[in-house]
PDB file of C-alpha atoms in Angstrom:
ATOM      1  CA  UNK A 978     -41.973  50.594  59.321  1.00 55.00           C
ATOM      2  CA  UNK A 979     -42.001  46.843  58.140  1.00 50.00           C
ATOM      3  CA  UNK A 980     -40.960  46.042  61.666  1.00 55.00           C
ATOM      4  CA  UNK A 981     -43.963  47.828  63.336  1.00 54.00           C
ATOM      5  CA  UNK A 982     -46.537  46.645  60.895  1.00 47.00           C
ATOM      6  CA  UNK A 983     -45.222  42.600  61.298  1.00 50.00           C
ATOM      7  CA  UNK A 984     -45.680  43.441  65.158  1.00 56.00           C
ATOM      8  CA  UNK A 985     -49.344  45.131  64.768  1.00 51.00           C
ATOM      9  CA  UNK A 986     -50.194  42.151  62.685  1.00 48.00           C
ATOM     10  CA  UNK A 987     -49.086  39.611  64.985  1.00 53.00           C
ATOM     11  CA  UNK A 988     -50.986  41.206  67.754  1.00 52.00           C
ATOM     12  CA  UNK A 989     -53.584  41.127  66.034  1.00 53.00           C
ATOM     13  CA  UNK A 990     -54.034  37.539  64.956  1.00 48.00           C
ATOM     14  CA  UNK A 991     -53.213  36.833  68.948  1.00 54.00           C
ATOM     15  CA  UNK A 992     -56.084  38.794  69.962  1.00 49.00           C
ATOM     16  CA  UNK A 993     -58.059  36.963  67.032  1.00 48.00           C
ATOM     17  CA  UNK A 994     -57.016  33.641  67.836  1.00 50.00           C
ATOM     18  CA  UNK A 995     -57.757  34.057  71.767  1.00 49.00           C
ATOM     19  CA  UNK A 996     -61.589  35.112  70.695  1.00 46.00           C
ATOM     20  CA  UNK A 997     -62.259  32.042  68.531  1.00 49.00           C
ATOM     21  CA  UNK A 998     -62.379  28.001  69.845  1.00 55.00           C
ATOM     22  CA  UNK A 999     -59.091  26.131  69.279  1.00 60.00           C
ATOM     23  CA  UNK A1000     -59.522  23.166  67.257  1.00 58.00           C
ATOM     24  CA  UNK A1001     -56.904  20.735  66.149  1.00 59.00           C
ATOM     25  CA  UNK A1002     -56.789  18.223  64.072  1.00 62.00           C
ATOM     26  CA  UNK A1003     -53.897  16.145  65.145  1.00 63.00           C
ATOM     27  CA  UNK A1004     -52.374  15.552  68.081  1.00 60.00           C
ATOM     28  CA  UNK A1005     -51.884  18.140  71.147  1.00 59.00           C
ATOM     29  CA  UNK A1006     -48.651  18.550  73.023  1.00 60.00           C
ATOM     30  CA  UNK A1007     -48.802  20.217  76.256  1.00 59.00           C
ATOM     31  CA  UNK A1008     -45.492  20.402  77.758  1.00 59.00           C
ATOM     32  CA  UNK A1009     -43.794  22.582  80.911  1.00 56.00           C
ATOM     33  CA  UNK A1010     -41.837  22.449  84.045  1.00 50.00           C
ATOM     34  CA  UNK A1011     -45.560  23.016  86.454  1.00 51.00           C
ATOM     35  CA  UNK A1012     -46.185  19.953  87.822  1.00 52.00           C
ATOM     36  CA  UNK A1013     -49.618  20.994  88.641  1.00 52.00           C
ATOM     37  CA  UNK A1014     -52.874  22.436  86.993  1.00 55.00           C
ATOM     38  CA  UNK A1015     -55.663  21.166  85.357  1.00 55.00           C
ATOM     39  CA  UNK A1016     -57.805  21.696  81.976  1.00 55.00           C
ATOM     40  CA  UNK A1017     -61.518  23.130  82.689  1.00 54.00           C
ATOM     41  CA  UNK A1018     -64.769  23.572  81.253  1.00 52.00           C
ATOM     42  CA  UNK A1019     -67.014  26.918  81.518  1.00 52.00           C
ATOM     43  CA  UNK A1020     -68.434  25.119  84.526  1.00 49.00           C
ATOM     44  CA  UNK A1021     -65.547  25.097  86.253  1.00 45.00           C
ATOM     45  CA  UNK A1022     -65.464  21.266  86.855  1.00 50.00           C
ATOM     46  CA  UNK A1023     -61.871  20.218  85.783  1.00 50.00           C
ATOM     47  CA  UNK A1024     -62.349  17.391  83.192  1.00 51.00           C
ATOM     48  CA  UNK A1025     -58.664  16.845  83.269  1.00 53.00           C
ATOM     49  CA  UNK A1026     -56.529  17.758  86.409  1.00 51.00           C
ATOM     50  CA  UNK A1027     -53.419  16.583  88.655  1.00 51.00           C
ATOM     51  CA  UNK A1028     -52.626  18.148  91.845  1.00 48.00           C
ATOM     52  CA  UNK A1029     -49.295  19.152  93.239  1.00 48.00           C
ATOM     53  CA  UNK A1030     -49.832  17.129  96.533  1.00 45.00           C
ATOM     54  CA  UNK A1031     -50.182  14.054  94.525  1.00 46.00           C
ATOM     55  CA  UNK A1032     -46.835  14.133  93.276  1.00 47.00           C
ATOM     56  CA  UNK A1033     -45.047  12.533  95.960  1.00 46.00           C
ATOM     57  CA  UNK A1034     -46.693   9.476  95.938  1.00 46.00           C
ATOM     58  CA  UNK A1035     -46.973   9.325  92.192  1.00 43.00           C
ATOM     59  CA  UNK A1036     -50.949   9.542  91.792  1.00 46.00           C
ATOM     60  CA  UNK A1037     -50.500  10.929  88.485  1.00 46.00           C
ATOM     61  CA  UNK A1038     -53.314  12.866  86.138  1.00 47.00           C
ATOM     62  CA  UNK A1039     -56.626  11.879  86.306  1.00 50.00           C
ATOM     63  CA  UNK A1040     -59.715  12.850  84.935  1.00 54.00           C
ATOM     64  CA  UNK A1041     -63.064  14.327  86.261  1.00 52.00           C
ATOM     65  CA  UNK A1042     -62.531  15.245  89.394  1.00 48.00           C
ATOM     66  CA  UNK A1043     -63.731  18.918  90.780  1.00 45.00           C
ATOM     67  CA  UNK A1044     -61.909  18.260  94.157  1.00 45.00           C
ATOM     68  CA  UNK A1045     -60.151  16.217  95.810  1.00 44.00           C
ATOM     69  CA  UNK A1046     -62.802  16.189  98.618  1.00 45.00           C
ATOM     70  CA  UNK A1047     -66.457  15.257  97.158  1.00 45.00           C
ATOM     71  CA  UNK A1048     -69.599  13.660  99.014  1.00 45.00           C
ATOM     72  CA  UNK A1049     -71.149  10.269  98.200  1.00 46.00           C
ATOM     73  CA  UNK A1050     -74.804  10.854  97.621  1.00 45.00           C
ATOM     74  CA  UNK A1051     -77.188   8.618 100.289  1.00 44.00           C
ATOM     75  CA  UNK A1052     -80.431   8.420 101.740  1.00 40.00           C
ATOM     76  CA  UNK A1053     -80.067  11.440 103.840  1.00 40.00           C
ATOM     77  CA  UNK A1054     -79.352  13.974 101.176  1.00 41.00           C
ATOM     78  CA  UNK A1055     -75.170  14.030 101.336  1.00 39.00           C
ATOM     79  CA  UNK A1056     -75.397  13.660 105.330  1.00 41.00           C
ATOM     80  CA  UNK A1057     -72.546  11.289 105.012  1.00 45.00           C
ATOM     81  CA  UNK A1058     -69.809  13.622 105.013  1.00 46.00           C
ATOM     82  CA  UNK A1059     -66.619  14.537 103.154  1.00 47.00           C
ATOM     83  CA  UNK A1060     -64.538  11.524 101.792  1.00 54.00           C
ATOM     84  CA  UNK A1061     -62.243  11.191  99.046  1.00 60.00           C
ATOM     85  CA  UNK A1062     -63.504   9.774  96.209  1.00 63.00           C
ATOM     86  CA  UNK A1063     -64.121  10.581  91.958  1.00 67.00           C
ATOM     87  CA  UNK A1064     -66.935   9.680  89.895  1.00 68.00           C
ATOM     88  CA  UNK A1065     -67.811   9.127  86.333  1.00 71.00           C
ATOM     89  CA  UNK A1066     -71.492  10.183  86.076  1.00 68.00           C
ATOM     90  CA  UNK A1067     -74.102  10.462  84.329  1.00 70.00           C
ATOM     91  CA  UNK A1068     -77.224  12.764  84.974  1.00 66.00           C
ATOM     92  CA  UNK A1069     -80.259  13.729  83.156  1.00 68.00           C
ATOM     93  CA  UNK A1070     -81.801  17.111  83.640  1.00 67.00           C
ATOM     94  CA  UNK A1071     -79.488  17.402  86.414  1.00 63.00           C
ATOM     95  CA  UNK A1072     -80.285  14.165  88.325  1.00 67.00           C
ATOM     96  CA  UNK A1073     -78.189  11.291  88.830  1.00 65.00           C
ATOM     97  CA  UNK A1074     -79.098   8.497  86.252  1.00 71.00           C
ATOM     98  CA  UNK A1075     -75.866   5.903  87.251  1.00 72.00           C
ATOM     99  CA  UNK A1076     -72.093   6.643  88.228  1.00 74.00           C
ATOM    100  CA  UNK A1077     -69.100   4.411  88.413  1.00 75.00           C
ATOM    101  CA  UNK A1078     -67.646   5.404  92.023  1.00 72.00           C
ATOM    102  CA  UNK A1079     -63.923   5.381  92.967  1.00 72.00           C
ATOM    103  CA  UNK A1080     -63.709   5.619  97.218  1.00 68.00           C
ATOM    104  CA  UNK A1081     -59.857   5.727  98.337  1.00 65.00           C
ATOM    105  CA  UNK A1082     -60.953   4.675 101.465  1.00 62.00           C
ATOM    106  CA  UNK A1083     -59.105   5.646 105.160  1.00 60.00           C
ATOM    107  CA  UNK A1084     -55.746   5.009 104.602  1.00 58.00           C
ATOM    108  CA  UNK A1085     -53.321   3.932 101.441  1.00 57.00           C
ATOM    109  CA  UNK A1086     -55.742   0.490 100.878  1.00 57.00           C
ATOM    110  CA  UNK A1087     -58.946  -0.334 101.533  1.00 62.00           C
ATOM    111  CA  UNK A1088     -60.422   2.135  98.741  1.00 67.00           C
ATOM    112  CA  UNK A1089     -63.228   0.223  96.272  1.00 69.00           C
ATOM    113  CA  UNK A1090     -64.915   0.796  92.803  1.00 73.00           C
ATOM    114  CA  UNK A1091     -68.745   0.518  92.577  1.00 74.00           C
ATOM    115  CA  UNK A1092     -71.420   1.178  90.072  1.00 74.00           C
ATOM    116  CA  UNK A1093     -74.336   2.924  91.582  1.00 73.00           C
ATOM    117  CA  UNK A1094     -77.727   4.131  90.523  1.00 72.00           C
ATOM    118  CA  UNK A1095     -80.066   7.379  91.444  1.00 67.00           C
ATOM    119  CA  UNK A1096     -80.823   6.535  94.802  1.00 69.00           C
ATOM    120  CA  UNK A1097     -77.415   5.702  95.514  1.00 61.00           C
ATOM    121  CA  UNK A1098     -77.925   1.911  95.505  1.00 66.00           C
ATOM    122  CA  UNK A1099     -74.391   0.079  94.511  1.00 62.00           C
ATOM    123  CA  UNK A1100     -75.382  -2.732  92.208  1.00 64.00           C
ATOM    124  CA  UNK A1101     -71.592  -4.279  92.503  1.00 63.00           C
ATOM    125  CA  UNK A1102     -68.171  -2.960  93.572  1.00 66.00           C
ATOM    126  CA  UNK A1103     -64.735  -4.216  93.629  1.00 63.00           C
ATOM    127  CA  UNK A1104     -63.821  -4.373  97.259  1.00 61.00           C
ATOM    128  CA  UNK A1105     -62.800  -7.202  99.971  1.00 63.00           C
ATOM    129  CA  UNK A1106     -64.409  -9.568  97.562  1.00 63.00           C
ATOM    130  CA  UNK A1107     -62.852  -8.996  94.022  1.00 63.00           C
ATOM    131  CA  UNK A1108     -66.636  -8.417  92.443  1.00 67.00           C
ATOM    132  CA  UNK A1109     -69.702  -7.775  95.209  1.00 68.00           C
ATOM    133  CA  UNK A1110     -73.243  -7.878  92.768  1.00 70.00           C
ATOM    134  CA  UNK A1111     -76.107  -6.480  94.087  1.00 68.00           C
ATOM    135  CA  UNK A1112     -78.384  -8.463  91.447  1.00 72.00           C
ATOM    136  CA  UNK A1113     -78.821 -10.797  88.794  1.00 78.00           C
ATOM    137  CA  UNK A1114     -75.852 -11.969  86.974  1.00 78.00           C
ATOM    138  CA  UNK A1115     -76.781 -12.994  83.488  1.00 85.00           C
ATOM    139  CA  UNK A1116     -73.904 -15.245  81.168  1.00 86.00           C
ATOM    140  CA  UNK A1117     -73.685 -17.480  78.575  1.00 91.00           C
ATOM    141  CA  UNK A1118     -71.104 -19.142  80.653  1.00 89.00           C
ATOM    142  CA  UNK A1119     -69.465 -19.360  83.615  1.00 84.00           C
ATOM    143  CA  UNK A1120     -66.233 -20.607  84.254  1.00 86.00           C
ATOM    144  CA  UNK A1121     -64.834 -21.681  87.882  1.00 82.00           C
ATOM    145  CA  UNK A1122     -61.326 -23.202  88.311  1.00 82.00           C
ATOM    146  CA  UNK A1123     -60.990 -25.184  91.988  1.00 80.00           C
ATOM    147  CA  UNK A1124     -60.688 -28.686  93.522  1.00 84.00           C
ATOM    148  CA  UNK A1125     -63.229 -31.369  92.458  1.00 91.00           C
ATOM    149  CA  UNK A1126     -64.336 -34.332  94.017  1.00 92.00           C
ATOM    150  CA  UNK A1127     -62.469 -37.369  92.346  1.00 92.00           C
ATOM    151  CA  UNK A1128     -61.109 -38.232  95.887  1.00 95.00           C
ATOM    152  CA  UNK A1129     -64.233 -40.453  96.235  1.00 96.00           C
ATOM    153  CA  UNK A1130     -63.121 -42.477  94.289  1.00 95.00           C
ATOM    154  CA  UNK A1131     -59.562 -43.288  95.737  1.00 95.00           C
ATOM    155  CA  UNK A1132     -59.348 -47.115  97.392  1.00 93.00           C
ATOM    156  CA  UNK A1133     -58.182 -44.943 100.942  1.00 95.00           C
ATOM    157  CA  UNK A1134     -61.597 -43.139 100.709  1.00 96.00           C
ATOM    158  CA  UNK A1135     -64.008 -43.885 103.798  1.00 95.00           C
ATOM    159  CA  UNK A1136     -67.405 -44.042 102.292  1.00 96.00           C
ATOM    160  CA  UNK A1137     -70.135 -43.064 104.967  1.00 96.00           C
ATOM    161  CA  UNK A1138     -72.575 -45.988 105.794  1.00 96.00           C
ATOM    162  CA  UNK A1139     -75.878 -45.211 104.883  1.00 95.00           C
ATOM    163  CA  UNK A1140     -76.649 -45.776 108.354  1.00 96.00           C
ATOM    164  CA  UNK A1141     -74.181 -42.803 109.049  1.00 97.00           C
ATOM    165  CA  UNK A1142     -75.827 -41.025 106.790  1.00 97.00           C
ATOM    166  CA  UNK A1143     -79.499 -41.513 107.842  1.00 97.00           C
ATOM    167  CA  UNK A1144     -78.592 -40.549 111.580  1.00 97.00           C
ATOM    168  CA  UNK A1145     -76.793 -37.525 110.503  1.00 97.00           C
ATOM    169  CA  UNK A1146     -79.689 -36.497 108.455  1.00 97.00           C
ATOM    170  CA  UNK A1147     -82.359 -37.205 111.327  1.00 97.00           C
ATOM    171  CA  UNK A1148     -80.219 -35.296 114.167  1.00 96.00           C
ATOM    172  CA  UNK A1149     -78.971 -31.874 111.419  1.00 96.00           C
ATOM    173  CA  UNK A1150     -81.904 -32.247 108.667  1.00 96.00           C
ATOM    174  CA  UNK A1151     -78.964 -31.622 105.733  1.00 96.00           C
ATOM    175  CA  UNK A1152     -76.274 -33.936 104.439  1.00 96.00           C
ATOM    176  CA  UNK A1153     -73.391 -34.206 105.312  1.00 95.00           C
ATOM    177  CA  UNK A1154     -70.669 -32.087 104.492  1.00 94.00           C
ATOM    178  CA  UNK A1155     -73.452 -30.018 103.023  1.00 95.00           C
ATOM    179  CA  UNK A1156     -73.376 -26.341 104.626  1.00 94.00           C
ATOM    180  CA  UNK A1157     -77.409 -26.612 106.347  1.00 95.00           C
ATOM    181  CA  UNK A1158     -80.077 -23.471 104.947  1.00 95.00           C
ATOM    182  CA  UNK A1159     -79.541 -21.044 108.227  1.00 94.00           C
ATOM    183  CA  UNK A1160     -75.162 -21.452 107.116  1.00 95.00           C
ATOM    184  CA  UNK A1161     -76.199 -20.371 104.106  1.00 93.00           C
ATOM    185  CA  UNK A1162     -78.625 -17.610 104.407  1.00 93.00           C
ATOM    186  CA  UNK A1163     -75.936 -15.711 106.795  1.00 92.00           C
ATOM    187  CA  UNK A1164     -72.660 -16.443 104.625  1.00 90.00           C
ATOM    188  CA  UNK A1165     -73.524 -17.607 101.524  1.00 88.00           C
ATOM    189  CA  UNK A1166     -72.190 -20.399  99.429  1.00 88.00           C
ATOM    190  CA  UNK A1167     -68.853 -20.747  97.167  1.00 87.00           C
ATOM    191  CA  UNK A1168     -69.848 -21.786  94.019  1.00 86.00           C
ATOM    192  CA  UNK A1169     -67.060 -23.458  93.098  1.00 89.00           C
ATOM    193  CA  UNK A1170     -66.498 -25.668  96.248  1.00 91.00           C
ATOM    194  CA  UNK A1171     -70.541 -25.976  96.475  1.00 93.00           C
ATOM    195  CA  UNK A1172     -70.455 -28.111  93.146  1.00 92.00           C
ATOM    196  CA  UNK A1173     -67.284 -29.788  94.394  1.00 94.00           C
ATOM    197  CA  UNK A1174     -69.423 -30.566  97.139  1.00 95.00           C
ATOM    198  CA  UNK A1175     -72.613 -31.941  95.039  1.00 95.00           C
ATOM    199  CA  UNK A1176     -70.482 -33.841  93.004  1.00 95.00           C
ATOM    200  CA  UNK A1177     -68.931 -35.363  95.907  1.00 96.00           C
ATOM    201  CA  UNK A1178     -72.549 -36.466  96.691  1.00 97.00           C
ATOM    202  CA  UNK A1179     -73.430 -37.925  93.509  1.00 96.00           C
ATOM    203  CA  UNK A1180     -70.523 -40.018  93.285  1.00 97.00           C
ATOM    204  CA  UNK A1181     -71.150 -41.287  96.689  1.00 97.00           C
ATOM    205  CA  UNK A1182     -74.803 -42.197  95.527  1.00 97.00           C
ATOM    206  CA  UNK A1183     -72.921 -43.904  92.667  1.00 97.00           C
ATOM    207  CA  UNK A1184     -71.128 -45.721  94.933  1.00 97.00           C
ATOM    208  CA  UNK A1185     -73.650 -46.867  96.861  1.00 97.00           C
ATOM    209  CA  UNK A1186     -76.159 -48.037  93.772  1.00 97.00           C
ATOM    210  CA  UNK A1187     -73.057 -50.012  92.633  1.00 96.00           C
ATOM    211  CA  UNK A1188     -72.758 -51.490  95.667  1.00 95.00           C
ATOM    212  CA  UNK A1189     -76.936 -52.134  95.996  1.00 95.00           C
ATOM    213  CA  UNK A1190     -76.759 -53.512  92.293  1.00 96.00           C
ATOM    214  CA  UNK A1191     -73.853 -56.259  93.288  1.00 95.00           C
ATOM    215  CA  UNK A1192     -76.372 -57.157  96.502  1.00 94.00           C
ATOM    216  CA  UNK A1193     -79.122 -57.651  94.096  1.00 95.00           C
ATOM    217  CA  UNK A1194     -76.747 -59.745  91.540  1.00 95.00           C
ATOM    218  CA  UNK A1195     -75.869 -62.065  94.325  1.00 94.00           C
ATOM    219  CA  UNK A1196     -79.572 -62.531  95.527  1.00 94.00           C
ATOM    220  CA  UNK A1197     -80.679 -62.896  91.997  1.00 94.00           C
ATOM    221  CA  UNK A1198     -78.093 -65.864  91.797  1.00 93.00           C
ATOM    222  CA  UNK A1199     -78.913 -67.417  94.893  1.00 92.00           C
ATOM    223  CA  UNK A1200     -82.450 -67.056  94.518  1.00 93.00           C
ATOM    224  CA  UNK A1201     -81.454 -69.085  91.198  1.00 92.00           C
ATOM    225  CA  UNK A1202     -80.027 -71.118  92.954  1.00 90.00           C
ATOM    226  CA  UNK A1203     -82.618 -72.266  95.151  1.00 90.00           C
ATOM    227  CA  UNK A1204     -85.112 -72.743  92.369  1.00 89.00           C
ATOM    228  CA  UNK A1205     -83.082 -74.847  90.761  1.00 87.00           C
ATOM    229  CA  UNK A1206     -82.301 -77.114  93.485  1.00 85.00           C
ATOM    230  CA  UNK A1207     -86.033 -76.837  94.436  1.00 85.00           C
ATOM    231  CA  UNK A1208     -86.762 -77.856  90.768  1.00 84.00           C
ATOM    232  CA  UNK A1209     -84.304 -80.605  90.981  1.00 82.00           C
ATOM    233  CA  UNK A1210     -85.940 -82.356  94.463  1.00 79.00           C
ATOM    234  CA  UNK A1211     -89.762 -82.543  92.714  1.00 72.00           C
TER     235      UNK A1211
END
């Protein structure tokens, strides 16, 4: 009788427990031999998920994907086709507000990451180029590590003429060694090597206003020079 009333009561706190929301306040273990399956919301969007074919290849768990085939929202209303990707999102009333995108790409590289907004503009993404920006980047500071420019300065260093200079500028309308405006509206400019670049410059101008200010020292003496002697005669 004891037996049958532990086993009623048991049954009953199952069917109890199944009807009310689990919380726990701790940690959660979940533990088995499937090697596949996911956690899901009433929606039916898995919020927490691996899949058996990903096993293989070790893609392990990841989290907020509904398939492992979704659409990347453009222009022409999901035209684009099915390509494998995940998102983070978020959407108001429905609508896309922003979304961090994760593209695998066509084979095992050439996937990126990029932030987008409503209409499907991507402000940046992590692709060829280890940060693309779409935008304004705003810093307190900016720190680039490359070559500089002290070469200049070297005893080996062959300084242009200004001559050299003057007829390069007259025949390309830029300086030299300088990329000209249509080389940089098609490819852009390094910033790192560009301020090698204009640093290069200025200490070639240095160079040349020392030189300019030991040609006017030498005039100033012989013009000196020549007063005094002319001084000396009257």
């Amino acid at each position: 009788m004891k037996k049958a009333f532990f086993s009623i009561l048991c049954l009953g706190f199952s069917i109890f427990s199944y009807s009310q929301d689990q919380v726990v306040n701790g940690n959660l273990l979940v533990n088995g031999i499937i090697d596949n399956g996911n956690l899901k919301t009433n929606k039916l969007k898995s919020i927490l998920a691996r899949i058996e074919e990903g096993n293989a290849d070790g893609e392990g768990t990841y989290i907020g994907v509904k398939s492992y085939y979704s659409q990347k929202k453009s222009e022409n209303n999901y035209t684009e086709g099915s390509i494998k990707m995940f998102s983070i999102e978020h959407k108001f009333y429905g609508e896309l507000n922003n979304s961090i995108d994760f593209y695998r790409g066509g084979s095992t590289i050439g996937g990126h990451i990029g932030m987008s907004v409503y209409d499907g503009t991507e402000y940046f993404r992590f692709s060829k180029a280890l940060l693309e920006v779409l935008g304004t980047i705003r810093a307190t500071e900016v720190k680039v590590e490359t070559g500089w420019s002290d070469f200049v300065f070297e005893k080996d260093y062959k300084l242009p003429t200004l001559q050299e200079v003057e007829s390069h500028i007259n025949e390309h309308k830029h300086l030299p060694d300088i990329p000209s405006e249509a080389e940089v509206k098609e490819n852009g400019v390094s910033l790192g090597e560009m301020q090698a670049k204009l640093l290069q410059k200025i200490e070639e101008l240095t160079l040349y206003t020392i030189e300019l200010n030991k040609t006017v020292k030498e005039q100033g003496e012989k013009i000196q020079k020549l007063e005094a002697e002319r001084n000396n005669n009257e």
